[in-house]
mmCIF file of C-alpha atoms in Angstrom:
data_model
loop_
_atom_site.group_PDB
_atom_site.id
_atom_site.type_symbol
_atom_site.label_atom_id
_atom_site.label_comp_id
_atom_site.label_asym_id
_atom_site.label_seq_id
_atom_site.Cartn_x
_atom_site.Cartn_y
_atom_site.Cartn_z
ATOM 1 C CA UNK A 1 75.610 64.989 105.602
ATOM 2 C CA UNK A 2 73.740 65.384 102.284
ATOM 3 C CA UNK A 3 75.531 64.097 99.372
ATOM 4 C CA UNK A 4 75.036 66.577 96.049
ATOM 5 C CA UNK A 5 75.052 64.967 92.370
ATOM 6 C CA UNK A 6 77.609 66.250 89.988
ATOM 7 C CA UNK A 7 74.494 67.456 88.023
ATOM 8 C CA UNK A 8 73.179 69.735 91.196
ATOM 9 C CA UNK A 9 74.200 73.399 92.034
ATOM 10 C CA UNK A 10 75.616 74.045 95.709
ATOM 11 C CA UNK A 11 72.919 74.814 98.622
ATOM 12 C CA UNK A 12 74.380 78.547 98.114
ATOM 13 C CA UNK A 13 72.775 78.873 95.168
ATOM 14 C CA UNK A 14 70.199 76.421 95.048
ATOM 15 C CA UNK A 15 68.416 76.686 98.114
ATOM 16 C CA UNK A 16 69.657 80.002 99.806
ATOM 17 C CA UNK A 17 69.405 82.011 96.708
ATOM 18 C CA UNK A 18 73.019 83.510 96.761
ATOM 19 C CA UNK A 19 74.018 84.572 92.943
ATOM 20 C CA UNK A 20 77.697 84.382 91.851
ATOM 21 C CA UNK A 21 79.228 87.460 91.255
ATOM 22 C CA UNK A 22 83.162 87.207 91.118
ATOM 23 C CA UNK A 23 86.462 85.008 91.578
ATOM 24 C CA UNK A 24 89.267 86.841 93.514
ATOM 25 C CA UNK A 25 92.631 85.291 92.583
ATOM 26 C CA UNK A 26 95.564 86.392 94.997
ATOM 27 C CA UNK A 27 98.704 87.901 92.833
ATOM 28 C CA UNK A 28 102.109 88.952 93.057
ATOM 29 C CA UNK A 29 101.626 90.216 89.490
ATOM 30 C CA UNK A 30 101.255 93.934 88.649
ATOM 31 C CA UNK A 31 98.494 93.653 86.398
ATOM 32 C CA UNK A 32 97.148 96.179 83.839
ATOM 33 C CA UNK A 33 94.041 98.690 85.005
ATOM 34 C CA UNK A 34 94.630 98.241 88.851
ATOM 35 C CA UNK A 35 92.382 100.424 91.190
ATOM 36 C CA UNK A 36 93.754 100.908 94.507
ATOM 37 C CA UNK A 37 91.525 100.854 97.813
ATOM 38 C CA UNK A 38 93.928 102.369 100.613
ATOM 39 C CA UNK A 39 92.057 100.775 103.609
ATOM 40 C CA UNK A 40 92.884 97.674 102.560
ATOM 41 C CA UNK A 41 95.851 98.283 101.182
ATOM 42 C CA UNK A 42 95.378 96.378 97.782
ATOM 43 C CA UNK A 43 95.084 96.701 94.262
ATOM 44 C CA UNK A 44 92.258 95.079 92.587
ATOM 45 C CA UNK A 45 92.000 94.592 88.618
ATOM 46 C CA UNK A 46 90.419 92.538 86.009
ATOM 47 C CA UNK A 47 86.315 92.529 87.265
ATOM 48 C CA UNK A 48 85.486 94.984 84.680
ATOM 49 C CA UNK A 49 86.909 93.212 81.823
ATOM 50 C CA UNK A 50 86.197 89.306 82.606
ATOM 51 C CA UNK A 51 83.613 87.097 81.157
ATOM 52 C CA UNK A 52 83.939 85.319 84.113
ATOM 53 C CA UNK A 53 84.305 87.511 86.808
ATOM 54 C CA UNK A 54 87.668 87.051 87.694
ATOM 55 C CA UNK A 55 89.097 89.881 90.094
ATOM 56 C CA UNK A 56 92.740 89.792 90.386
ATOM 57 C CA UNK A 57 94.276 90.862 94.080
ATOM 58 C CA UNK A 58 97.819 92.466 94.800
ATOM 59 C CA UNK A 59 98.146 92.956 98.266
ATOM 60 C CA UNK A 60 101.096 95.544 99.563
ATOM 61 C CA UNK A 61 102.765 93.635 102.544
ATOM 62 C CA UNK A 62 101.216 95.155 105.678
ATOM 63 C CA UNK A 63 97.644 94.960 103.920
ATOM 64 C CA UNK A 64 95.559 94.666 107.252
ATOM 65 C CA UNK A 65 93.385 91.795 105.005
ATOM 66 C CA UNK A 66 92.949 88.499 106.838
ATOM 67 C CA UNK A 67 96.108 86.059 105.771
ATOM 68 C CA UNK A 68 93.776 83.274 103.911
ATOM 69 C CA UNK A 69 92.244 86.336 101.589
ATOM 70 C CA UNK A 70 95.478 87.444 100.739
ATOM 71 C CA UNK A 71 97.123 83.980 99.948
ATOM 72 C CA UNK A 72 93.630 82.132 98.658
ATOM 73 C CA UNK A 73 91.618 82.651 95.901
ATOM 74 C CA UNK A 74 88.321 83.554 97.019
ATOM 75 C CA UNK A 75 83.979 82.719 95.437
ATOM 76 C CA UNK A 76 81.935 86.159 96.068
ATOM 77 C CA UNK A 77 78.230 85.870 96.166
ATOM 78 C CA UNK A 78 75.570 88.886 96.260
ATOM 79 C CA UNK A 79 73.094 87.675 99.095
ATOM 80 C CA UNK A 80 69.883 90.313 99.818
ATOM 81 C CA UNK A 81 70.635 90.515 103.234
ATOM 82 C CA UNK A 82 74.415 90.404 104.243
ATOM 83 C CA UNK A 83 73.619 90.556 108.577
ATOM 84 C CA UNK A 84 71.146 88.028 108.004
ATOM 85 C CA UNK A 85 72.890 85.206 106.395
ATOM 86 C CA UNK A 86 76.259 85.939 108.800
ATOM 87 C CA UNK A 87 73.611 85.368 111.623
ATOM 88 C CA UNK A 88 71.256 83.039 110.390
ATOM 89 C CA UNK A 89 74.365 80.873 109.034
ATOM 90 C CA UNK A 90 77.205 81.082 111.544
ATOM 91 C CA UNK A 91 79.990 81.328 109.748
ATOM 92 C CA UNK A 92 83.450 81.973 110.575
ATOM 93 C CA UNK A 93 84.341 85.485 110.079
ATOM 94 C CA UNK A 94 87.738 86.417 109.237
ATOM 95 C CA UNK A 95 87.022 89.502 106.917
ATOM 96 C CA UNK A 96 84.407 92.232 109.661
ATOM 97 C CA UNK A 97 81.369 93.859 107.255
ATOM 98 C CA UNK A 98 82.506 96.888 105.602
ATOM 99 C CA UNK A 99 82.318 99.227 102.240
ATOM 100 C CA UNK A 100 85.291 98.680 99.860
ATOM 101 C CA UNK A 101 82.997 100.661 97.474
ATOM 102 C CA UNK A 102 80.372 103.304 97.850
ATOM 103 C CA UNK A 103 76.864 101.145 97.715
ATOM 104 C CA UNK A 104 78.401 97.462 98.484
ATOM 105 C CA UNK A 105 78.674 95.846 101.842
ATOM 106 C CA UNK A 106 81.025 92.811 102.139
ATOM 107 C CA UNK A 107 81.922 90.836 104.613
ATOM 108 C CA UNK A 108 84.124 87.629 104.434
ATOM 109 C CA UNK A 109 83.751 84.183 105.811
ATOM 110 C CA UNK A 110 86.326 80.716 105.838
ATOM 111 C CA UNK A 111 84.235 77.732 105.553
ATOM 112 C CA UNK A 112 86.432 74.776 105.635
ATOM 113 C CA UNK A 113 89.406 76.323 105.392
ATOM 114 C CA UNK A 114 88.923 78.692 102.312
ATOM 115 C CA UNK A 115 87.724 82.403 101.932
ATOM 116 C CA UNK A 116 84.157 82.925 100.710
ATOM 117 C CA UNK A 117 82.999 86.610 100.217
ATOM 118 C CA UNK A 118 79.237 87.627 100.481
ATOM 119 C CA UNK A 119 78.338 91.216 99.169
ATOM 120 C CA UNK A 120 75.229 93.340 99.359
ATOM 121 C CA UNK A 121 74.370 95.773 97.223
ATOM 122 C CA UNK A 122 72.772 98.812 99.141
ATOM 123 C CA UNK A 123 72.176 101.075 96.440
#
């Protein structure tokens, strides 16, 4: 097991070259600017206007979205190449690849018992 220095980035972004891109916070909150996306059956607010990239999530109660997404905040990382890291890394999927958006792939993993989202942009 490598051991990382408080003063080193994770292997994500240091060594694999994945690049931050938002926070997604589970709420019960109805929160202002919401956008709905009926596959998933959630309302998602807040990217647009964050410094940080925080994404808030309101999930209706028979979202189909994996139970850990909807009760776990969440890192999202653009990677180039979203089939190649899910195969070349293994990872637990709990969220299958799909579009939320028109030009953005996602798919989403657990690693150690939390979500992690990876996105590629195809457009």
């Amino acid at each position: 097991m490598n051991i990382r220095s408080d003063t080193e980035l994770p292997p994500a972004t240091r060594e694999w070259g994945w690049k931050f891109h938002h926070l997604g916070v589970p709420t019960d909150r109805v929160m202002p600017g919401e956008r709905y996306l009926p596959r998933y059956k959630f309302f998602v607010s807040g990217f647009e206007s964050s410094p940080f990239g925080i994404e808030w999530m309101r999930f209706e109660k028979d979202s189909p979205v994996h139970p850990l997404i909807r009760e776990v905040p969440h890192l999202a990382f653009v990677v180039e190449d979203l089939e190649e890291e899910l195969t070349k890394r293994k990872f637990t999927v709990i969220g299958e690849p799909g579009e939320p958006s028109e030009g953005i792939r996602t798919a989403m993993i657990e690693y150690d018992g939390a979500p992690v989202e990876l996105m590629e942009f195809t457009q």
